Coordinates of C-alpha atoms in Angstrom, one line a residue:
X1 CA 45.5 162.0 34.6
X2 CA 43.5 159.4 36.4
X3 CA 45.1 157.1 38.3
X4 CA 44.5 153.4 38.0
X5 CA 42.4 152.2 40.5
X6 CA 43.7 150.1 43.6
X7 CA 43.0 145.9 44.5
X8 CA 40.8 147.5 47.2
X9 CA 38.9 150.4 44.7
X10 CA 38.8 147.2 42.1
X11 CA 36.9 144.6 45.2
X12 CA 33.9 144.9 47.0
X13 CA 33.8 145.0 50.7
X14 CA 32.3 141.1 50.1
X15 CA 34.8 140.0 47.7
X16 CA 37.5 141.3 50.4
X17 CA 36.5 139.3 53.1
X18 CA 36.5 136.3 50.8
X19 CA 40.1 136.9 49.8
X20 CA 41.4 137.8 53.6
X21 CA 39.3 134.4 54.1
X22 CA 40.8 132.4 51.9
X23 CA 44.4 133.7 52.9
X24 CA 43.6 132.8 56.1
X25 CA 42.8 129.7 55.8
X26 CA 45.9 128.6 53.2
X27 CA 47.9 130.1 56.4
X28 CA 46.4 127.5 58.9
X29 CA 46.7 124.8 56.5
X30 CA 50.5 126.2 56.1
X31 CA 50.2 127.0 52.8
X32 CA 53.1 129.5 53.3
X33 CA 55.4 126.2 54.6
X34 CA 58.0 125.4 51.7
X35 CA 58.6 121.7 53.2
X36 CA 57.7 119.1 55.7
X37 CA 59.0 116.7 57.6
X38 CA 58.7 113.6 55.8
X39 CA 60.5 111.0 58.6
X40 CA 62.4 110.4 61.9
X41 CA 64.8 108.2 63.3
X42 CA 66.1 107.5 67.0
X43 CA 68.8 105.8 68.3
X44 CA 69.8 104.8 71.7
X45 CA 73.8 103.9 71.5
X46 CA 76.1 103.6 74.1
X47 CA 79.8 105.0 74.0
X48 CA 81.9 102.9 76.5
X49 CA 84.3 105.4 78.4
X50 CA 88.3 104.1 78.3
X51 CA 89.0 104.1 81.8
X52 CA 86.1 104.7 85.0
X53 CA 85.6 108.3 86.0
X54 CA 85.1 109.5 89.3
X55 CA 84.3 113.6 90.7
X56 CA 83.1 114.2 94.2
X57 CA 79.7 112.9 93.9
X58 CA 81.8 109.0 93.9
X59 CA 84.0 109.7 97.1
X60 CA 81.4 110.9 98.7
X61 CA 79.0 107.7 97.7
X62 CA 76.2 109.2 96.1
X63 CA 77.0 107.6 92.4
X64 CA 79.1 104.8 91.0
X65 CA 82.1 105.7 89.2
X66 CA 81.0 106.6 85.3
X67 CA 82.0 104.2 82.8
X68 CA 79.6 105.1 80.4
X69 CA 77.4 107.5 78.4
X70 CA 74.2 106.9 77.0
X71 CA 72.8 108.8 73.8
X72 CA 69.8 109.6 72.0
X73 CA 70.2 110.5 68.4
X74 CA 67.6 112.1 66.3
X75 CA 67.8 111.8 62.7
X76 CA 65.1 113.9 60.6
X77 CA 64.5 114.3 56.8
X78 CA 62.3 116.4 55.0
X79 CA 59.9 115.7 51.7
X80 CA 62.5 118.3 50.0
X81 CA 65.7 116.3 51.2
X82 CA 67.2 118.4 54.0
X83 CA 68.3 116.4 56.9
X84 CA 69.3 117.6 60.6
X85 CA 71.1 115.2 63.6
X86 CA 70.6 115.7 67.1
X87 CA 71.3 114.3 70.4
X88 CA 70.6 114.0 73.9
X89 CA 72.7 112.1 76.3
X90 CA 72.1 110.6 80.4
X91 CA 75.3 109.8 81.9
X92 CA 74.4 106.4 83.8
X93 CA 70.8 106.2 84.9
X94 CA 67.8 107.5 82.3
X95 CA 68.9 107.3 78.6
X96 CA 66.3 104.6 78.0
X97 CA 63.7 106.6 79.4
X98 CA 64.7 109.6 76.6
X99 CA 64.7 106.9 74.3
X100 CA 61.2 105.8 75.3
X101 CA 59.8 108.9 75.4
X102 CA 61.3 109.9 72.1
X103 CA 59.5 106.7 70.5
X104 CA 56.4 108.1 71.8
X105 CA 56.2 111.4 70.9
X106 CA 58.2 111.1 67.5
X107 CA 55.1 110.7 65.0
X108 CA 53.9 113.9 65.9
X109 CA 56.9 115.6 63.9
X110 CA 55.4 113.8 60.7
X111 CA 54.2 116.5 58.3
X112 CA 55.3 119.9 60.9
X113 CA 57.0 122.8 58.3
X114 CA 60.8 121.5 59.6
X115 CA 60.9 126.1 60.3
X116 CA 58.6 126.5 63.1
X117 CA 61.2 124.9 65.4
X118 CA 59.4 126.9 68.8
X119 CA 55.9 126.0 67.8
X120 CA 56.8 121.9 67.5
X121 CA 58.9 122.3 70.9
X122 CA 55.7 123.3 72.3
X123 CA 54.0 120.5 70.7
X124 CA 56.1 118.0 72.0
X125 CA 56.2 119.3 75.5
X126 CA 52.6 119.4 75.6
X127 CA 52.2 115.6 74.3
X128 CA 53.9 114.3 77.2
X129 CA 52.9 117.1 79.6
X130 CA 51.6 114.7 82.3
X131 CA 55.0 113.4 83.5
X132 CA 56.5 117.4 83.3
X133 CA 57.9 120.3 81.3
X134 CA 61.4 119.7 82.6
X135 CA 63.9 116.8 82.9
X136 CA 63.7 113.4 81.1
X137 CA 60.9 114.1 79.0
X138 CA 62.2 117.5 77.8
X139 CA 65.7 115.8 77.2
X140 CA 63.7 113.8 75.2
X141 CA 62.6 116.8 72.8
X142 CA 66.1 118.5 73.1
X143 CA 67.5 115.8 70.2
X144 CA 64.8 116.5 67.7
X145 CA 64.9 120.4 69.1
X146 CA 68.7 120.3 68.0
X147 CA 68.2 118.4 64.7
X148 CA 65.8 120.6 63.7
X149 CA 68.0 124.0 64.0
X150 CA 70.9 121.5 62.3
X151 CA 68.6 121.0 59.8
X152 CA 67.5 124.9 59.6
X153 CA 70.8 126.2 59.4
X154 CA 72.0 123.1 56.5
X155 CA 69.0 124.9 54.4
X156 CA 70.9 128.5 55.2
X157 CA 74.2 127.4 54.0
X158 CA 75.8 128.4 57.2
X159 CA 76.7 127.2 60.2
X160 CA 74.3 127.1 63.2
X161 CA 76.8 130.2 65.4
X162 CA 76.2 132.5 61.7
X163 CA 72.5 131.5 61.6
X164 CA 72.7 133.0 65.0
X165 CA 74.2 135.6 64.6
X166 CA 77.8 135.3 65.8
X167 CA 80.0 137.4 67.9
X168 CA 83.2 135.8 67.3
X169 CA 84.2 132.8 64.8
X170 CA 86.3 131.2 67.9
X171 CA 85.2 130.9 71.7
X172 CA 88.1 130.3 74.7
X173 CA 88.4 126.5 75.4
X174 CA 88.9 124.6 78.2
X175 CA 89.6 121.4 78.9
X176 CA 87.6 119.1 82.0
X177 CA 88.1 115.3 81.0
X178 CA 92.2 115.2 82.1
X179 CA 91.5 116.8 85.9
X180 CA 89.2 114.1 87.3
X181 CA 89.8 113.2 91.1
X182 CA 90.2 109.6 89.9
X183 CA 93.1 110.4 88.2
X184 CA 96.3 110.8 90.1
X185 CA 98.3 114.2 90.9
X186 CA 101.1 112.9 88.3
X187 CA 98.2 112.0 85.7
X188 CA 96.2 115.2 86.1
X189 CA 99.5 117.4 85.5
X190 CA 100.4 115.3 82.5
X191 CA 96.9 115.4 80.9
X192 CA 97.0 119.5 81.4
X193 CA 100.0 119.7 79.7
X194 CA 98.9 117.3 76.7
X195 CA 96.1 119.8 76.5
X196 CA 98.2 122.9 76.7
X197 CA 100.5 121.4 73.5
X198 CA 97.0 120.5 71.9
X199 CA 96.0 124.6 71.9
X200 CA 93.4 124.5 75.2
X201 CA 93.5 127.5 76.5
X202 CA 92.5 126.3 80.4
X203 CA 92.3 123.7 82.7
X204 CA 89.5 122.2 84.9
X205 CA 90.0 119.7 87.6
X206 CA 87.7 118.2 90.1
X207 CA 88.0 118.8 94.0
X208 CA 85.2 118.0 96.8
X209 CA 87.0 115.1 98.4
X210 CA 85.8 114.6 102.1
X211 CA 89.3 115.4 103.0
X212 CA 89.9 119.4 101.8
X213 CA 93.4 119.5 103.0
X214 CA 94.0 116.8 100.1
X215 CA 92.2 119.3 97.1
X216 CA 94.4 122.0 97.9
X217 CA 97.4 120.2 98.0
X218 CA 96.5 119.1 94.7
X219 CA 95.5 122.8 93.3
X220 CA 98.5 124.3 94.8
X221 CA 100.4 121.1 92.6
X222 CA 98.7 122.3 89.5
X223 CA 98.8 126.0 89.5
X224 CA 102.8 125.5 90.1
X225 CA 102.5 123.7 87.1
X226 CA 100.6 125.9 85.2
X227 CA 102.0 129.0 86.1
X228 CA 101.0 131.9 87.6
X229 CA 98.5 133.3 84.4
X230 CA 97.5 130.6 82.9
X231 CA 93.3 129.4 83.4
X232 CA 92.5 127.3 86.2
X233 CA 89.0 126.5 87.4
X234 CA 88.1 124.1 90.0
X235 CA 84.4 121.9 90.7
X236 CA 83.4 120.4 92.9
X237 CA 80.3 119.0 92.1
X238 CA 77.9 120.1 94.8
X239 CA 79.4 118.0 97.2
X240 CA 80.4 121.3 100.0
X241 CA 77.6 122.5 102.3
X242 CA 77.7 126.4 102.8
X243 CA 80.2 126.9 105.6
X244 CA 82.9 124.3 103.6
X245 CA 82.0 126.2 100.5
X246 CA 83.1 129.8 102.2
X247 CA 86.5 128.5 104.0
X248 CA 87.4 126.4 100.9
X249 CA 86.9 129.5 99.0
X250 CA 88.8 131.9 100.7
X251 CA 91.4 129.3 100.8
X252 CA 91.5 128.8 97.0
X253 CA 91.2 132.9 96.5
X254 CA 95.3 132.6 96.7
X255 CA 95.2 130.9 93.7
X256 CA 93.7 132.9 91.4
X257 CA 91.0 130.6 89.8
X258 CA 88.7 131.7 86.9
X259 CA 85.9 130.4 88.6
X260 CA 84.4 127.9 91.5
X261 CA 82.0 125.8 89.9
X262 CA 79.2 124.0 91.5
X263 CA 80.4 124.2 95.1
X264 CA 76.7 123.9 96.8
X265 CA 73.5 122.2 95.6
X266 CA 73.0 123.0 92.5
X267 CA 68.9 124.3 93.1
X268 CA 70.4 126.5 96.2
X269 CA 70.0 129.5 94.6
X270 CA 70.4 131.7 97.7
X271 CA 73.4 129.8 99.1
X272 CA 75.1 130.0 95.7
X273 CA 74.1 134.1 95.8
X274 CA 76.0 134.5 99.2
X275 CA 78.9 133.4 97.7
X276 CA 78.9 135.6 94.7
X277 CA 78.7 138.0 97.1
X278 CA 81.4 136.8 99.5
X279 CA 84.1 135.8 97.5
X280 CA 86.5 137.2 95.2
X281 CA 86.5 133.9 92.7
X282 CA 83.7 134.0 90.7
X283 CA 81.2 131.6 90.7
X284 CA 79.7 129.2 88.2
X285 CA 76.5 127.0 88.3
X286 CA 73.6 125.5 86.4
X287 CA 75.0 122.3 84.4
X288 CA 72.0 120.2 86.5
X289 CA 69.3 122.2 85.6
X290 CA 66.8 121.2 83.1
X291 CA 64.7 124.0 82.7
X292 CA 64.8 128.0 81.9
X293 CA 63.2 128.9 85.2
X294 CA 65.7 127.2 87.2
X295 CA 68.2 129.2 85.4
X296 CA 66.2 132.1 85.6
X297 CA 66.2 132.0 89.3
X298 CA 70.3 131.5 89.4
X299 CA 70.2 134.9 86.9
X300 CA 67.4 136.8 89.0
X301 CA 69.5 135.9 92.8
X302 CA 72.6 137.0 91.6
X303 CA 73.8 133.5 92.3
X304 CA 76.5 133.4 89.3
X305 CA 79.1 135.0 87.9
X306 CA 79.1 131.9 84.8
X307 CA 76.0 131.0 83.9
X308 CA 76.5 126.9 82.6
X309 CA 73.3 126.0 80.6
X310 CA 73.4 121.9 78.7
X311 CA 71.6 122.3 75.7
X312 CA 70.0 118.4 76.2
X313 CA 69.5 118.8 79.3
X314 CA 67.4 121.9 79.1
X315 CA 65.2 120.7 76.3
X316 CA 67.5 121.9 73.5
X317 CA 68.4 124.7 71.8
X318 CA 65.0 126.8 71.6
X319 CA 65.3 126.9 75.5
X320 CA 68.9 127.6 75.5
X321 CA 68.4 130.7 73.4
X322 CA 65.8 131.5 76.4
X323 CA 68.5 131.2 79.0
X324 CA 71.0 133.1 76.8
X325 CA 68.7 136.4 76.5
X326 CA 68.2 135.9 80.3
X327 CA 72.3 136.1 80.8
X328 CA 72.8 138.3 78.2
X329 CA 70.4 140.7 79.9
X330 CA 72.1 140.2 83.6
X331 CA 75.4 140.6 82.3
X332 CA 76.7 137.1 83.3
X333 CA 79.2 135.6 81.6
X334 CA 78.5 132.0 80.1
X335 CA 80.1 128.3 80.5
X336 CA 77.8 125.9 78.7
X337 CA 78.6 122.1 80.1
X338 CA 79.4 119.3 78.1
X339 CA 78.5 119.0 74.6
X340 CA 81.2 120.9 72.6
X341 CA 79.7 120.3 69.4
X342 CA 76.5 122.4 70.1
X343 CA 77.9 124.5 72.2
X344 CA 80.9 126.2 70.5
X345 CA 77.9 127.5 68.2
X346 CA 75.6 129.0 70.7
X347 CA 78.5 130.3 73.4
X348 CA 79.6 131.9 69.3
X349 CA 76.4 133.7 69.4
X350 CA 76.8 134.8 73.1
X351 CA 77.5 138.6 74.0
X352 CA 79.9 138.6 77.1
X353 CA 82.8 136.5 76.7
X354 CA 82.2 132.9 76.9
X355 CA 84.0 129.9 77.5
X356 CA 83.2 126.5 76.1
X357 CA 84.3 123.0 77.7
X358 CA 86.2 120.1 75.7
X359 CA 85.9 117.3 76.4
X360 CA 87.6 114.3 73.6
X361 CA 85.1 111.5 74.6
X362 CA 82.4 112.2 72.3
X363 CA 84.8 112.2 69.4
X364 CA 84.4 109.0 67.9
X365 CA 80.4 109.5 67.6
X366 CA 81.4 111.8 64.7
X367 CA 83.1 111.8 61.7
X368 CA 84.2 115.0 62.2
X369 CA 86.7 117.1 64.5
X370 CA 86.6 120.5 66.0
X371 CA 89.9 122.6 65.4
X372 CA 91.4 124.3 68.2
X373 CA 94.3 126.9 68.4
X374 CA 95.9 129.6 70.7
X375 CA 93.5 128.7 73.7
X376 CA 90.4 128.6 71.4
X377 CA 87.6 126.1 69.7
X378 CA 87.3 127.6 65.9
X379 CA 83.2 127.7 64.6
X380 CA 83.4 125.3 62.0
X381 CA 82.6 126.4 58.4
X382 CA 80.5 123.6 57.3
X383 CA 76.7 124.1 57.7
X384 CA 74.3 123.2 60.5
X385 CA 76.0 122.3 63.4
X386 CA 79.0 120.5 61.2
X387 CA 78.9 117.0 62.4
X388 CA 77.7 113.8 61.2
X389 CA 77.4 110.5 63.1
X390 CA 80.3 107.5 62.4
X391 CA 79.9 104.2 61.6
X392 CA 81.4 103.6 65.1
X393 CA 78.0 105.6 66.4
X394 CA 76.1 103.1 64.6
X395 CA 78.1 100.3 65.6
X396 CA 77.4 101.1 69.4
X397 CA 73.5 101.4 68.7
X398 CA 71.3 98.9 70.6
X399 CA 67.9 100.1 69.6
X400 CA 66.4 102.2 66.7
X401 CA 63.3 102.8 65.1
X402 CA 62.4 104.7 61.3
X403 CA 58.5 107.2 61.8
X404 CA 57.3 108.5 58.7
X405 CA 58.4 107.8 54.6
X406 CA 61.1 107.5 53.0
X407 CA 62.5 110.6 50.8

């Protein structure tokens, strides 16, 4: 029996290119693209914090106590009616330079398949190229970076960590805003315990006060407290130089800490290595980088035992995936600062047992809550990312401007 002839036995050799012609040109018109974005909308609010907040960096004089946070909100909508929210956020000087540079490089999302999220990041990063690839301008791209993989996991059905790929539906939690050094002894043991009854499942408080003698007295306070067992981590917000950093460290070593954080410059890559090396407590570092080679270089010295990527502050979540393969890789573990409501999804996704920081103040931007329970911050089941912004987020907004058409 003859068989029937194949497309190719059927098509001349001229007819073929014609065909792989014309499906290569649909492909760069993106033909294969099942929706576009159609418009975009940024917002520069301002959430007042409830009381001043002061770490080292204050007591030592290098900043003003924080009273404070400035966001950026990106809002995008596609022609088939998805929508995705992101944001990036400067605590006191620079969130209306991300909101400047959002307004400038916004119209180039009109009309980009909503899918090829790494593709527009590079877009983006190339409009504004001339002022850098790292820092404000790329803090800039990390809101509509993080709106669009809201929006891409909203057209899944499932939340961002499952889009992912999760390793666990619930990621250890631990609690910063109760242990800053502007808060007294009495206040930080209270707040720790309000956050033990709440389900945290550790405790961070600030040290790097000129005086050292004064942060152990207060860690020795709050491990008593605490118990024996229970997670305590310490920062101290680059304020040591590298001999204070190795005699406060062998000093803390007594009390067991799950990690130092940010005990030297934060780019001192070698200084932050030697410690690794010398001390018992691990280390953890990286919150004030803004780029995946800076965190590269932390992974690559051996400078951490906790790598702590910010999703905004690295340029969103298409670098932070970057920075997570690189970890992954090293066999670090992973901290991610700040920004609970990204971050329980990506530290979800993350191999080696991560821990992810709460922090309440961000709460009334949403309308939603994040559950926690037995020490851990559950991966909530609604789609995206799983928040949406309150009326009180729109209340606090001082400037905001609409690209594109309406749906």
């Amino acid at each position: 029996m003859t068989s029937e002839p194949t497309f190719l036995d059927r098509t001349s050799a001229t007819e073929t290119s014609a065909v792989n012609e014309r499906h290569f040109s649909a492909l760069q018109r993106g033909e294969a693209s099942v929706d576009r974005i159609a418009s975009v909308r940024i917002s520069h609010a301002i959430l007042p914090l409830k009381t001043s907040i002061s770490d080292a960096k204050v007591l030592t004089g290098r900043q003003k106590p924080m009273t404070e946070i400035a966001f950026l909100f990106a809002e995008i909508t596609t022609e088939a009616g998805f929508e995705g929210v992101g944001y990036s956020y400067s605590k006191r000087a620079g969130g209306k330079g991300q909101y400047a540079h959002a307004r400038e490089i916004a119209p180039d999302l009109i009309g980009e398949d909503p899918n090829d999220i790494q593709r527009i990041w590079t877009k983006l990063v190339w409009a504004g190229a001339s002022v850098g690839r790292s820092g404000l301008s790329t803090q800039a791209i990390a809101a509509f970076d993080i709106a669009l993989w809201d929006l891409k996991a909203k057209r899944a059905g499932l939340p961002l960590a499952k889009l992912l790929g999760a390793h666990r539906d619930s990621v250890a939690c631990y609690n910063t805003s109760g242990g800053f050094l502007s808060s007294s002894i009495e206040e930080v043991l209270e707040n720790s315990s309000a956050a033990i009854e709440r389900g945290i499942g550790g405790i961070k408080v600030k040290v790097g006060q000129p005086d050292t003698r004064i942060d152990l007295r207060r860690v020795a306070a709050i491990r008593e407290h605490l118990g024996e067992d229970f997670p305590l981590m310490v920062d101290a917000n680059q304020q040591w130089n590298r001999s204070t950093a190795i005699r406060m460290g062998r000093k803390l070593e007594e009390f067991e800490l799950t990690w130092i954080e940010e005990p030297l410059d934060a780019y001192d890559a070698e200084g932050h290595a030697d410690l690794a090396r010398e001390l018992a407590t691990p280390i953890a570092t990286g919150e004030m980088l803004t780029s995946v080679a800076e965190h590269a270089e932390l992974i690559w010295h051996r400078s951490v035992d906790f790598i702590q990527p910010d999703a905004p502050r690295v340029g969103g979540i298409t670098p932070f995936l970057k920075i997570m393969s690189l970890g992954e890789h090293a066999r670090v573990r992973m901290a991610p600062h700040f920004a609970m409501e990204i971050h329980l999804h990506l530290a979800a996704a993350y191999e080696h047992d991560p821990w992810v920081e709460h922090f309440e103040w961000l709460e009334p931007l949403f309308n939603e809550r994040l559950d926690i329970a037995d020490g851990r911050m559950i991966v909530p089941a609604r789609p995206g990312l799983g928040f949406s912004l309150s009326d009180q987020a729109r209340a606090w907004t001082s400037d905001a401007e609409r690209f594109g058409s309406d749906v």
